[in-house]
Coordinates of C-alpha atoms in Angstrom, one line a residue:
M145 CA -11.2 179.3 60.2
I146 CA -12.1 182.6 59.8
K147 CA -15.1 182.1 61.5
L148 CA -13.4 179.9 64.6
G149 CA -11.0 183.3 64.7
A150 CA -7.8 182.8 62.7
D151 CA -6.3 186.3 61.7
G152 CA -5.5 185.1 58.1
V153 CA -6.2 181.7 56.3
L154 CA -4.2 180.8 52.6
M155 CA -4.4 177.7 50.4
S156 CA -0.8 176.5 49.1
G157 CA -0.9 176.3 45.9
S158 CA -3.3 174.4 43.6
G159 CA -3.8 172.0 46.0
P160 CA -4.8 170.8 49.2
T161 CA -3.7 172.2 51.8
V162 CA -4.8 175.1 53.5
F163 CA -2.8 177.2 56.4
G164 CA -4.4 179.8 59.0
L165 CA -2.2 182.2 60.8
V166 CA -3.6 183.5 64.6
S167 CA -1.2 186.2 66.5
K168 CA -2.5 184.9 70.2
E169 CA -2.1 181.5 71.2
A170 CA -4.8 181.3 73.0
K171 CA -7.6 180.8 69.5
V172 CA -5.0 177.7 68.4
S173 CA -7.3 175.8 70.8
R174 CA -10.7 176.8 69.2
I175 CA -9.4 176.3 65.8
Y176 CA -8.0 173.7 66.3
N177 CA -10.8 171.8 68.1
G178 CA -13.4 173.4 65.2
L179 CA -11.2 171.8 62.4
R180 CA -11.0 168.5 63.7
G181 CA -14.7 167.2 63.2
F182 CA -14.7 168.9 60.0
C183 CA -11.6 168.5 58.4
K184 CA -8.7 164.5 58.8
D185 CA -5.9 166.0 59.0
V186 CA -5.2 168.9 61.0
F187 CA -2.1 170.4 63.2
A188 CA -1.3 173.1 65.2
V189 CA 2.5 174.2 64.5
R190 CA 4.5 177.3 65.9
L191 CA 6.5 179.2 63.7
L192 CA 10.6 179.9 64.5
T193 CA 12.0 183.3 64.9

């Protein structure tokens, strides 16, 4: 995800879940599309503040 433009990437606990954070919504499509061919399940979500 870092190579695709994410500002930060972390793995949740010891499980298989990895998530990335971006500051600009324009980056989301690039990261999402880049991961779709590599990962089975990819989700894009927006944080509620």
